PDB file of C-alpha atoms and ligand atoms in Angstrom:
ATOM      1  CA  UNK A   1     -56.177 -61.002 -56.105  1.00 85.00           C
ATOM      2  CA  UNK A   2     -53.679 -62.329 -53.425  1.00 96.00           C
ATOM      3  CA  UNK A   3     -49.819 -61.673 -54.846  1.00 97.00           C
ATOM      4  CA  UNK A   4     -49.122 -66.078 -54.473  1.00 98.00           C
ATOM      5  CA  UNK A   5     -52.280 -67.794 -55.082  1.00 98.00           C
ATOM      6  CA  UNK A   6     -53.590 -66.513 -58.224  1.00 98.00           C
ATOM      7  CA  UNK A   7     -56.993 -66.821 -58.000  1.00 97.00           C
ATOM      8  CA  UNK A   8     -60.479 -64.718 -57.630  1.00 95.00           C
ATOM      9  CA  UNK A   9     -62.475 -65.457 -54.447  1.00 93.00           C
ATOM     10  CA  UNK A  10     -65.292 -68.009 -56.133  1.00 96.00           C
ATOM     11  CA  UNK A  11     -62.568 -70.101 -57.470  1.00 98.00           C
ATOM     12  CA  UNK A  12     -61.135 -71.837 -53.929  1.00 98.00           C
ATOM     13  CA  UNK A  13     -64.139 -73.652 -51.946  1.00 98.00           C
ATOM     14  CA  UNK A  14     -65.239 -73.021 -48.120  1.00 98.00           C
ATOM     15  CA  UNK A  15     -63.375 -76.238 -47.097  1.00 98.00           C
ATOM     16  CA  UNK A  16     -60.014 -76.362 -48.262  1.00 99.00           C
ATOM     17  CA  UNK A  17     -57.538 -79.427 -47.700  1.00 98.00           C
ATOM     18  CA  UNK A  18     -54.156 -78.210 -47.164  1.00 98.00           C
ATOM     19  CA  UNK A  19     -51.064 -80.908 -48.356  1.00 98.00           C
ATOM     20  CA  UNK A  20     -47.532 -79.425 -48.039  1.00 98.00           C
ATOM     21  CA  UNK A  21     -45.976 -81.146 -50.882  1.00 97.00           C
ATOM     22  CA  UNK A  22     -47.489 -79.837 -54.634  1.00 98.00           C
ATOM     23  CA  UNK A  23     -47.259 -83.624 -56.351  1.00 97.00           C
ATOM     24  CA  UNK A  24     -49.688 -84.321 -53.425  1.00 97.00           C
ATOM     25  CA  UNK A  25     -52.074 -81.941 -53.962  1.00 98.00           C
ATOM     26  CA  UNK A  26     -51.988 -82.779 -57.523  1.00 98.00           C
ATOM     27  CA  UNK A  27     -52.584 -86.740 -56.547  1.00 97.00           C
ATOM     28  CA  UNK A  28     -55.229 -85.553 -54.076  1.00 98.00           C
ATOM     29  CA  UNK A  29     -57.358 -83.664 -56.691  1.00 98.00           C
ATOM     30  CA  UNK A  30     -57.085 -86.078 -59.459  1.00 98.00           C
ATOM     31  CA  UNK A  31     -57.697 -88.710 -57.448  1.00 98.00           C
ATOM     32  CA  UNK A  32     -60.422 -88.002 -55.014  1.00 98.00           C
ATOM     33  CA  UNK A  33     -62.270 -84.834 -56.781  1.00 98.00           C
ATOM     34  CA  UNK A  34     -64.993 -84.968 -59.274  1.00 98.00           C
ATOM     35  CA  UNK A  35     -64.173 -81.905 -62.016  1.00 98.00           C
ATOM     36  CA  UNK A  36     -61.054 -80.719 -60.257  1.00 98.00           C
ATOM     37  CA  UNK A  37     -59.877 -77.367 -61.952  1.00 98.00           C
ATOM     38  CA  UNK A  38     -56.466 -75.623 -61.228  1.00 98.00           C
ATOM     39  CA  UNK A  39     -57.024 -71.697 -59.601  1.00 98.00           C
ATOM     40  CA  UNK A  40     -53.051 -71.486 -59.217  1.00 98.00           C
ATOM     41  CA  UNK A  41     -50.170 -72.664 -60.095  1.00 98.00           C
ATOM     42  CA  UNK A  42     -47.878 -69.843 -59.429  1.00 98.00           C
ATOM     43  CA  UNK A  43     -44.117 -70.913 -57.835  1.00 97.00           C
ATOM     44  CA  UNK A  44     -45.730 -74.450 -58.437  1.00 98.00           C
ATOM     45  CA  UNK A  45     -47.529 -74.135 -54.919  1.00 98.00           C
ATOM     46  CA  UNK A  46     -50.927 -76.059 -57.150  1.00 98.00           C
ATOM     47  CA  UNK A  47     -54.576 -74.869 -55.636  1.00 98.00           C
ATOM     48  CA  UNK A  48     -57.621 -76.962 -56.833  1.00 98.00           C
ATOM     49  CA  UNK A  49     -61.301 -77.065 -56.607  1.00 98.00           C
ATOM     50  CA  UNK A  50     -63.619 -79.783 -57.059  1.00 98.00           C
ATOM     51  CA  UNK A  51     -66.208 -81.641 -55.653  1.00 98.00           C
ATOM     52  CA  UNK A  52     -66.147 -84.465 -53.560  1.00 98.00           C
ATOM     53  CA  UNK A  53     -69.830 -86.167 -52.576  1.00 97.00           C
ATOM     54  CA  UNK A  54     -71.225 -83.150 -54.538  1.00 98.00           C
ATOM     55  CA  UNK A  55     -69.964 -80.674 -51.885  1.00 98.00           C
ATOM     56  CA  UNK A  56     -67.285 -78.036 -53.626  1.00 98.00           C
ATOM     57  CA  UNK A  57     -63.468 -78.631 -51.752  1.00 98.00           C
ATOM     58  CA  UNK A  58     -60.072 -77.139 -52.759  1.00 98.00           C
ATOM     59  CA  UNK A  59     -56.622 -78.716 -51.874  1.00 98.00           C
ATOM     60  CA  UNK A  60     -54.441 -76.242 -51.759  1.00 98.00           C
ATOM     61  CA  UNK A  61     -50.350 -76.300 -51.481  1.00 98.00           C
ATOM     62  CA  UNK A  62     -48.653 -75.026 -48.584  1.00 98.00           C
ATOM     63  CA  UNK A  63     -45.160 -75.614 -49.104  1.00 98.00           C
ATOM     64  CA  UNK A  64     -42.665 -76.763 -46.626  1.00 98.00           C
ATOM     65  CA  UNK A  65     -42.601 -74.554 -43.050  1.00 98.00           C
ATOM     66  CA  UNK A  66     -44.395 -72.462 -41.118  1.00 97.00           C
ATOM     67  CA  UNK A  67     -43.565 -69.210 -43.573  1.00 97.00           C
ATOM     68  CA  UNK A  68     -45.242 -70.575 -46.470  1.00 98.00           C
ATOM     69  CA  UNK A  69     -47.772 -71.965 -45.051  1.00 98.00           C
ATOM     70  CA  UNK A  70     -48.464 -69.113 -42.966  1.00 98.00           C
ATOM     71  CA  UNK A  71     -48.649 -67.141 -46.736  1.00 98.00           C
ATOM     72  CA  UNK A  72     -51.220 -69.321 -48.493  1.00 98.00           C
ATOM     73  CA  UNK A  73     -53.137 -69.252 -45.239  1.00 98.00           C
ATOM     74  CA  UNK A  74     -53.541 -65.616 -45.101  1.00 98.00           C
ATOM     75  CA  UNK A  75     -54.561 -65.134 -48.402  1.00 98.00           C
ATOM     76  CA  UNK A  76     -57.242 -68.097 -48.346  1.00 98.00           C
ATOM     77  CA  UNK A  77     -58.563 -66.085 -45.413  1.00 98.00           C
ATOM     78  CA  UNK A  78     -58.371 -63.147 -48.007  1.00 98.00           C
ATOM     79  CA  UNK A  79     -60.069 -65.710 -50.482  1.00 98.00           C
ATOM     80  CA  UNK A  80     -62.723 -66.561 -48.208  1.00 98.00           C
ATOM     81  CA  UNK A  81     -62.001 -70.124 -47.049  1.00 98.00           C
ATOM     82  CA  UNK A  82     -63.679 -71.500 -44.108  1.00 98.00           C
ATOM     83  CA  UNK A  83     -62.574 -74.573 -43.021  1.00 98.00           C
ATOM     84  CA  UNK A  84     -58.972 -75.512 -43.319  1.00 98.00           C
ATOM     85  CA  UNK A  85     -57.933 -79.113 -42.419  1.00 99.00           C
ATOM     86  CA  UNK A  86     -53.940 -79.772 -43.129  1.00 98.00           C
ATOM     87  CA  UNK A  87     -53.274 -83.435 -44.091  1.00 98.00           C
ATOM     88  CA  UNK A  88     -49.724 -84.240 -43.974  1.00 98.00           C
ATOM     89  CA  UNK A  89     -46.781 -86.633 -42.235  1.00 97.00           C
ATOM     90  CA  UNK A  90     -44.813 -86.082 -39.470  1.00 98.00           C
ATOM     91  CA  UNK A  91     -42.636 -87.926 -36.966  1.00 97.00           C
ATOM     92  CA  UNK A  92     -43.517 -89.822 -33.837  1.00 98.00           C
ATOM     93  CA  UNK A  93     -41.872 -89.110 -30.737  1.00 97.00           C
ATOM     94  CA  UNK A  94     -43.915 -91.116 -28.173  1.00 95.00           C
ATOM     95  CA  UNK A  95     -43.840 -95.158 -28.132  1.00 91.00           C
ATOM     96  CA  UNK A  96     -47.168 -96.975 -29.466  1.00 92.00           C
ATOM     97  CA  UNK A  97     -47.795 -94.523 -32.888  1.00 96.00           C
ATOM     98  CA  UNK A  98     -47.193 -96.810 -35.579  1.00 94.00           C
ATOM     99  CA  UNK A  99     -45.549 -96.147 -38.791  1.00 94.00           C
ATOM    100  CA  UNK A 100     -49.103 -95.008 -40.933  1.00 95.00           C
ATOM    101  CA  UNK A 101     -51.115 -94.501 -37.981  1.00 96.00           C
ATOM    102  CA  UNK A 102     -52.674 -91.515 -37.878  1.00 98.00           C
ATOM    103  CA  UNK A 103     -52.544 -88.585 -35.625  1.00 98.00           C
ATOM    104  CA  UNK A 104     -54.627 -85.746 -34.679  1.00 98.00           C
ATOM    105  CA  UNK A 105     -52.930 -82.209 -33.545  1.00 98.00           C
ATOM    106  CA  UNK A 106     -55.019 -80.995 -30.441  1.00 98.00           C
ATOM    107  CA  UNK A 107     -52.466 -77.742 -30.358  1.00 97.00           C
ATOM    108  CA  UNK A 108     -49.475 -77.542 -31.509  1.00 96.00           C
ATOM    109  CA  UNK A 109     -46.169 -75.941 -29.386  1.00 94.00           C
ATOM    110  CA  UNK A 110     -43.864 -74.058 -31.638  1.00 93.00           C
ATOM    111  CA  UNK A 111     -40.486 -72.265 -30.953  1.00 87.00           C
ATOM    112  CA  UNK A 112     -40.274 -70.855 -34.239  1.00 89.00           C
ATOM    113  CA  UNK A 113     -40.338 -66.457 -34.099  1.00 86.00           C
ATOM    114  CA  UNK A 114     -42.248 -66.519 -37.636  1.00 88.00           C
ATOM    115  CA  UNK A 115     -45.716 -67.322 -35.245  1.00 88.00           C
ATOM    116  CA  UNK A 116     -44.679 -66.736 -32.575  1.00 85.00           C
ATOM    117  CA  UNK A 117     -44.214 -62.789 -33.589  1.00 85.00           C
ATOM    118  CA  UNK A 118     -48.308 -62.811 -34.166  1.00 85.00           C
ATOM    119  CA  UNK A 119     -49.174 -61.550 -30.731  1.00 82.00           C
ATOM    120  CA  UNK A 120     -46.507 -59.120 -29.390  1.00 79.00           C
ATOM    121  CA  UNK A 121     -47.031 -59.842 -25.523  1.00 79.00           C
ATOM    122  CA  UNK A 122     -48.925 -63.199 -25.539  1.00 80.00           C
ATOM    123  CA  UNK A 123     -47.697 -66.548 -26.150  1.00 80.00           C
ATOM    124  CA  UNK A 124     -51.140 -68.187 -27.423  1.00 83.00           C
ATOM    125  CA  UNK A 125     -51.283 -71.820 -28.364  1.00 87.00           C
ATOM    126  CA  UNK A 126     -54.751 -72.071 -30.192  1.00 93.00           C
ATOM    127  CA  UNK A 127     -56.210 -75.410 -30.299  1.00 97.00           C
ATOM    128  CA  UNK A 128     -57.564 -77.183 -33.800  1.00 98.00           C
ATOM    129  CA  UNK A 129     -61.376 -77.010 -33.962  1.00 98.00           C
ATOM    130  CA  UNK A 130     -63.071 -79.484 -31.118  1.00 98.00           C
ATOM    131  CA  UNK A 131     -66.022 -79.859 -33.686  1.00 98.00           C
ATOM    132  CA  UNK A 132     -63.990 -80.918 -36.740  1.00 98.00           C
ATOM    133  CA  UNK A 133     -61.198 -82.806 -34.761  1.00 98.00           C
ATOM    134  CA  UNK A 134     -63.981 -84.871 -32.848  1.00 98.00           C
ATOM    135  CA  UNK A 135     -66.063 -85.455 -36.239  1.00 98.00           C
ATOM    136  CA  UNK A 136     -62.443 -86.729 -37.826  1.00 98.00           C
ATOM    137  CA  UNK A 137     -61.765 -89.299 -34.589  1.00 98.00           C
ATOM    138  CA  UNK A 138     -65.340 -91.019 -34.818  1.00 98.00           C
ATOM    139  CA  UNK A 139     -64.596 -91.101 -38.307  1.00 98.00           C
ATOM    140  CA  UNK A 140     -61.275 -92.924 -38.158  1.00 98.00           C
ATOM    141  CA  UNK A 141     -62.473 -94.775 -34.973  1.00 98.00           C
ATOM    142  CA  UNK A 142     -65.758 -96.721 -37.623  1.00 98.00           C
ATOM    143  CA  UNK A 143     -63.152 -97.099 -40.247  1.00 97.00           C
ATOM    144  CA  UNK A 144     -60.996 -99.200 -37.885  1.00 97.00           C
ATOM    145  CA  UNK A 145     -58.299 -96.923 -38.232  1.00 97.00           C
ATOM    146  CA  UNK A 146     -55.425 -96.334 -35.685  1.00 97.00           C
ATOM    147  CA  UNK A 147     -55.619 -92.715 -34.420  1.00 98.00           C
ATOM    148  CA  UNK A 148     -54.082 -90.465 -31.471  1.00 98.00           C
ATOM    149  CA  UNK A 149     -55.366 -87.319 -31.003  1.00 98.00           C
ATOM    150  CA  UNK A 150     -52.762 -84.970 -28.847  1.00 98.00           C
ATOM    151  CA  UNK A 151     -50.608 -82.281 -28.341  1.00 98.00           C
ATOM    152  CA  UNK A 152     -47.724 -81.979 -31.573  1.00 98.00           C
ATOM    153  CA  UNK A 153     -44.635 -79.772 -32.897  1.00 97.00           C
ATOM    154  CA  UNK A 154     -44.299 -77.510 -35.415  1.00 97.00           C
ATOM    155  CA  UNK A 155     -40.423 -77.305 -36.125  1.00 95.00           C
ATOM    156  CA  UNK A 156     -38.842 -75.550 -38.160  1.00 93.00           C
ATOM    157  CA  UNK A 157     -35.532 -77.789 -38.384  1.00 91.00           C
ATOM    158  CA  UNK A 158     -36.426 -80.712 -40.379  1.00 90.00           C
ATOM    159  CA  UNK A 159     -32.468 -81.496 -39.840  1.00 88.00           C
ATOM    160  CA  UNK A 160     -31.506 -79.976 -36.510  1.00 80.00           C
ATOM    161  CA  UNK A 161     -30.665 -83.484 -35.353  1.00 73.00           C
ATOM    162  CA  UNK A 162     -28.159 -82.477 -32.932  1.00 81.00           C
ATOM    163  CA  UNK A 163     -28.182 -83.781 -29.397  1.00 85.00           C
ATOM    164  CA  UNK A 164     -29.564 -80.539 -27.946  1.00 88.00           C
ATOM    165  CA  UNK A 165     -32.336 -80.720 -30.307  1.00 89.00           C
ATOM    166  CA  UNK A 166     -33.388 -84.313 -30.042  1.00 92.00           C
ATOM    167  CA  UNK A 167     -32.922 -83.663 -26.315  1.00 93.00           C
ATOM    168  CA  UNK A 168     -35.621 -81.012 -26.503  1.00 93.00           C
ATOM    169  CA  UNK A 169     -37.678 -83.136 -28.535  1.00 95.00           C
ATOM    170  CA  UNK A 170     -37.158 -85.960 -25.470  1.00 96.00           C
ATOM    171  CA  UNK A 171     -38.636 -83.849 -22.873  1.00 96.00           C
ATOM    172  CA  UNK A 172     -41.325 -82.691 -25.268  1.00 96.00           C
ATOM    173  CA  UNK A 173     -42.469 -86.078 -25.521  1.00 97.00           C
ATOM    174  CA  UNK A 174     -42.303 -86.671 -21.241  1.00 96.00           C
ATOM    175  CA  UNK A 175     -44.570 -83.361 -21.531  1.00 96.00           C
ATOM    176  CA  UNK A 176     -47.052 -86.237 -23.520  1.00 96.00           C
ATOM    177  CA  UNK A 177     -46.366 -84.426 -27.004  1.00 97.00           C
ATOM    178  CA  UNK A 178     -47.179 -87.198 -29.431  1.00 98.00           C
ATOM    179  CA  UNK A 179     -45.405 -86.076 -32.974  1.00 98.00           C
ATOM    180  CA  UNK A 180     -43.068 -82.869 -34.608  1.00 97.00           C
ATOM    181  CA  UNK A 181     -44.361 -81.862 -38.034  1.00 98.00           C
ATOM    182  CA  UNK A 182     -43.242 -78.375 -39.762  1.00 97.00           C
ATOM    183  CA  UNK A 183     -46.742 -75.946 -40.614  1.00 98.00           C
ATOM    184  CA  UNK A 184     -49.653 -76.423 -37.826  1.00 98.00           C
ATOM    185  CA  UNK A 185     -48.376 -73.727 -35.626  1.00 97.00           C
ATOM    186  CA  UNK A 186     -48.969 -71.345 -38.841  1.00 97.00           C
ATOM    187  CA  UNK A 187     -52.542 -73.210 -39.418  1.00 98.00           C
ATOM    188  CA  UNK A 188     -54.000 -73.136 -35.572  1.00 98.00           C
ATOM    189  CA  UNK A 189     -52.521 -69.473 -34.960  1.00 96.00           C
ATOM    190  CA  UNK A 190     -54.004 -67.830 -38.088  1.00 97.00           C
ATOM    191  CA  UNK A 191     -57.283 -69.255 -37.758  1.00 98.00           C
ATOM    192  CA  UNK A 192     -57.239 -68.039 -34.297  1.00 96.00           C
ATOM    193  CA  UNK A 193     -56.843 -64.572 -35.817  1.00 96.00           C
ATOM    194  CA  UNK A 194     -59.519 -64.885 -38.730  1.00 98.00           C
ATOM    195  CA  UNK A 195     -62.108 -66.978 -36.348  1.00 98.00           C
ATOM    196  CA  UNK A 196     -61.418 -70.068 -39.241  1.00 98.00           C
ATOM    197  CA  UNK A 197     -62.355 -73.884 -38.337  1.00 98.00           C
ATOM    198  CA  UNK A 198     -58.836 -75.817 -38.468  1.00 98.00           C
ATOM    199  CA  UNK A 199     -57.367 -79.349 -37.601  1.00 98.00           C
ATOM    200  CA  UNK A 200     -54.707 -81.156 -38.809  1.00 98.00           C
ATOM    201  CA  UNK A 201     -54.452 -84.855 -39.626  1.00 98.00           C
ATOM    202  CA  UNK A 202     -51.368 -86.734 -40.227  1.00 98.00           C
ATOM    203  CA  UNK A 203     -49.910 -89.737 -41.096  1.00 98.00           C
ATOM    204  CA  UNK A 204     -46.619 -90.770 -38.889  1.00 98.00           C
ATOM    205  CA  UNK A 205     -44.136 -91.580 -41.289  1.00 97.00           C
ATOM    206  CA  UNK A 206     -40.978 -92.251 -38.959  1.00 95.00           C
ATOM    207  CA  UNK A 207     -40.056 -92.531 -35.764  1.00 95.00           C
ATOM    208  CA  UNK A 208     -37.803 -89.426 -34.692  1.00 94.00           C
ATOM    209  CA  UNK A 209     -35.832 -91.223 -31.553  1.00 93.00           C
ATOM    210  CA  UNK A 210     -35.307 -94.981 -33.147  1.00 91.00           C
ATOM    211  CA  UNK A 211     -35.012 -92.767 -37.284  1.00 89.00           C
ATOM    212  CA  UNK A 212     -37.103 -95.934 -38.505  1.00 90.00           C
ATOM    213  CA  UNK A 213     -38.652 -94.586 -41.484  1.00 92.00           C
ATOM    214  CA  UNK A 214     -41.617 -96.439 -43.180  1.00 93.00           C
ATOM    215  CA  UNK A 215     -41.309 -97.371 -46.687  1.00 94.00           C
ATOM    216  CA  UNK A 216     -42.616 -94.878 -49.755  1.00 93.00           C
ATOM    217  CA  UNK A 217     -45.428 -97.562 -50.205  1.00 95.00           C
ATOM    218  CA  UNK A 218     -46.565 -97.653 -46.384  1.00 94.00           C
ATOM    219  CA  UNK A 219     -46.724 -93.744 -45.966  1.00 94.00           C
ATOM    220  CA  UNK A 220     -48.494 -93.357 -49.489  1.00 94.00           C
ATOM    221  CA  UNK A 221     -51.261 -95.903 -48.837  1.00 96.00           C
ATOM    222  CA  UNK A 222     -51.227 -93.831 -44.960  1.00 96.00           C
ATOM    223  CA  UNK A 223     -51.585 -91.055 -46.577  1.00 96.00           C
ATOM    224  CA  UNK A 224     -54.304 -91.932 -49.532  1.00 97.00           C
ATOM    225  CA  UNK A 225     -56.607 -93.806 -46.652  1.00 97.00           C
ATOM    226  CA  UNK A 226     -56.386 -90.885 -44.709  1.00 98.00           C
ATOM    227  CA  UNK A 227     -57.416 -88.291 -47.292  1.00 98.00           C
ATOM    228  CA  UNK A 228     -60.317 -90.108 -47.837  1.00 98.00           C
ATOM    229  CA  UNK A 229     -61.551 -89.794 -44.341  1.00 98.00           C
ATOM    230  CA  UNK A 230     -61.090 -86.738 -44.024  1.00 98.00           C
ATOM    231  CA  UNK A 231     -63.133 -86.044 -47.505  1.00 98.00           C
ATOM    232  CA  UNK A 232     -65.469 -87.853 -46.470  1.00 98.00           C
ATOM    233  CA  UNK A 233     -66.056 -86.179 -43.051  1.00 98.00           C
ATOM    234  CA  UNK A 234     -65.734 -82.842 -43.944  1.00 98.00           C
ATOM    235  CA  UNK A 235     -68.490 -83.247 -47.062  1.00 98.00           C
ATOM    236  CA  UNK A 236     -71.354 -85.034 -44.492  1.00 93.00           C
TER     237      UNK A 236
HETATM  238  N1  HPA B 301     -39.461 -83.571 -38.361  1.00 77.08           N
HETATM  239  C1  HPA B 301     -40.240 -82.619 -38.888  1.00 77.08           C
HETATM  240  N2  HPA B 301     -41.223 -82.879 -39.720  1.00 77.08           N
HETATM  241  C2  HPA B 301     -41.442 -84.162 -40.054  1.00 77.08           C
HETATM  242  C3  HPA B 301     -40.660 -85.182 -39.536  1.00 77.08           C
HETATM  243  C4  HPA B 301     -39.630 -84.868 -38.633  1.00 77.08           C
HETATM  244  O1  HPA B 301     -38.884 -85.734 -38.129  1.00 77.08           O
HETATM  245  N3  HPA B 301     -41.111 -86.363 -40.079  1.00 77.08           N
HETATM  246  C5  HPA B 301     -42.140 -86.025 -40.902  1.00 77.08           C
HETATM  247  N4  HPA B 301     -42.345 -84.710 -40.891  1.00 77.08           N
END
């Protein structure tokens, strides 16, 4: 047994949904899973399994950052999980994403050392799945849903708001990166390294240059329409 998800290898699913926040994954299970049963709940970082469209899923916890997340991702590789799609938030940094649009991470850059200490000589920058990404877009394309699919951030400063930082974050976005999030550096790295399928889906939930934030209600109903797709796909 892994030493932070406590749970034997037929407990978590093939496809696993990955939510950073706990209460999510909670929300998520009881509210989209048939049966959902709880494998972990050690340090409160919840892992389910259910079934959605009679197809067995998990949602599993990641926690905030690229070092927890790049924990529980190990040891579902350890777990044997297969398909690992993140559904979170993040912030826009290019004009035209919406607040509750949706946004697909083709790569994502990251400056952090935790990932970026994977490959000692080699500075990869995996992409998510073409497969699974392109499945999610038609998806969210026939349910009339706004979607971007491009390059994002994984930061590891929710609060480095300085003007160096947002000035970095300015010419990321002239370099066409669409949105900074915290964990999908840690999700398209270590499936690199295990050969996993992998895409992340978010939900923009401010706007990083203007700091216009949605409202609780907007991101939530975001986030609950986008889970759904993304069930939904992944259990055709
Ligand atoms: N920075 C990092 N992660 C985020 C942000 C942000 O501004 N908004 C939502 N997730």
């Amino acid at each position: 047994m892994p030493i932070h998800i406590e749970a034997k290898e037929d407990e978590v699913a093939d496809i696993v949904l990955l939510p950073g926040n706990p209460e999510r994954a909670k929300y998520i299970a009881k509210k989209f899973l048939d049966d959902p049963k709880l494998y972990t709940s050690y340090r409160e970082m919840y892992g389910y399994t259910g079934t959605f469209n009679g197809v067995k899923v998990s949602v599993q916890t990641t926690g905030m950052g690229v070092p927890s997340t790049a924990i529980i991702l190990e040891e579902l590789n350890m777990l044997g999980a297969k398909t690992l799609i993140r559904v979170g938030t993040c912030g826009a940094l290019k004009e035209g994403l919406e607040a509750a649009d949706l946004l697909i991470g083709q790569s994502a850059a990251t400056a952090g050392t935790t990932i970026n200490s994977l490959t000692d000589d080699i500075t990869l920058a995996p992409p998510a799945d073409f497969e699974l990404i392109n499945n999610l877009y038609q998806s969210a394309i026939k349910l009339d849903m706004p979607v971007h699919v491009g390059q994002i951030v994984t930061s590891d400063y929710f609060y480095g708001k300085s003007d160096n930082y947002i000035d970095g974050l300015k010419k990321l976005a002239e370099y066409g990166v669409l949105g900074v999030e915290m964990e999908t550096a840690a999700l398209y790295n270590i499936a690199a390294k295990y050969g996993l399928r992998a895409a992340t889906v978010l939900t923009v939930s401010d706007h990083v240059f203007t700091q216009v934030r949605a409202d609780k209600d907007k991101i939530q109903q975001g986030v609950d329409r986008m889970t759904e797709m993304v069930l939904k796909t992944v259990t055709k």
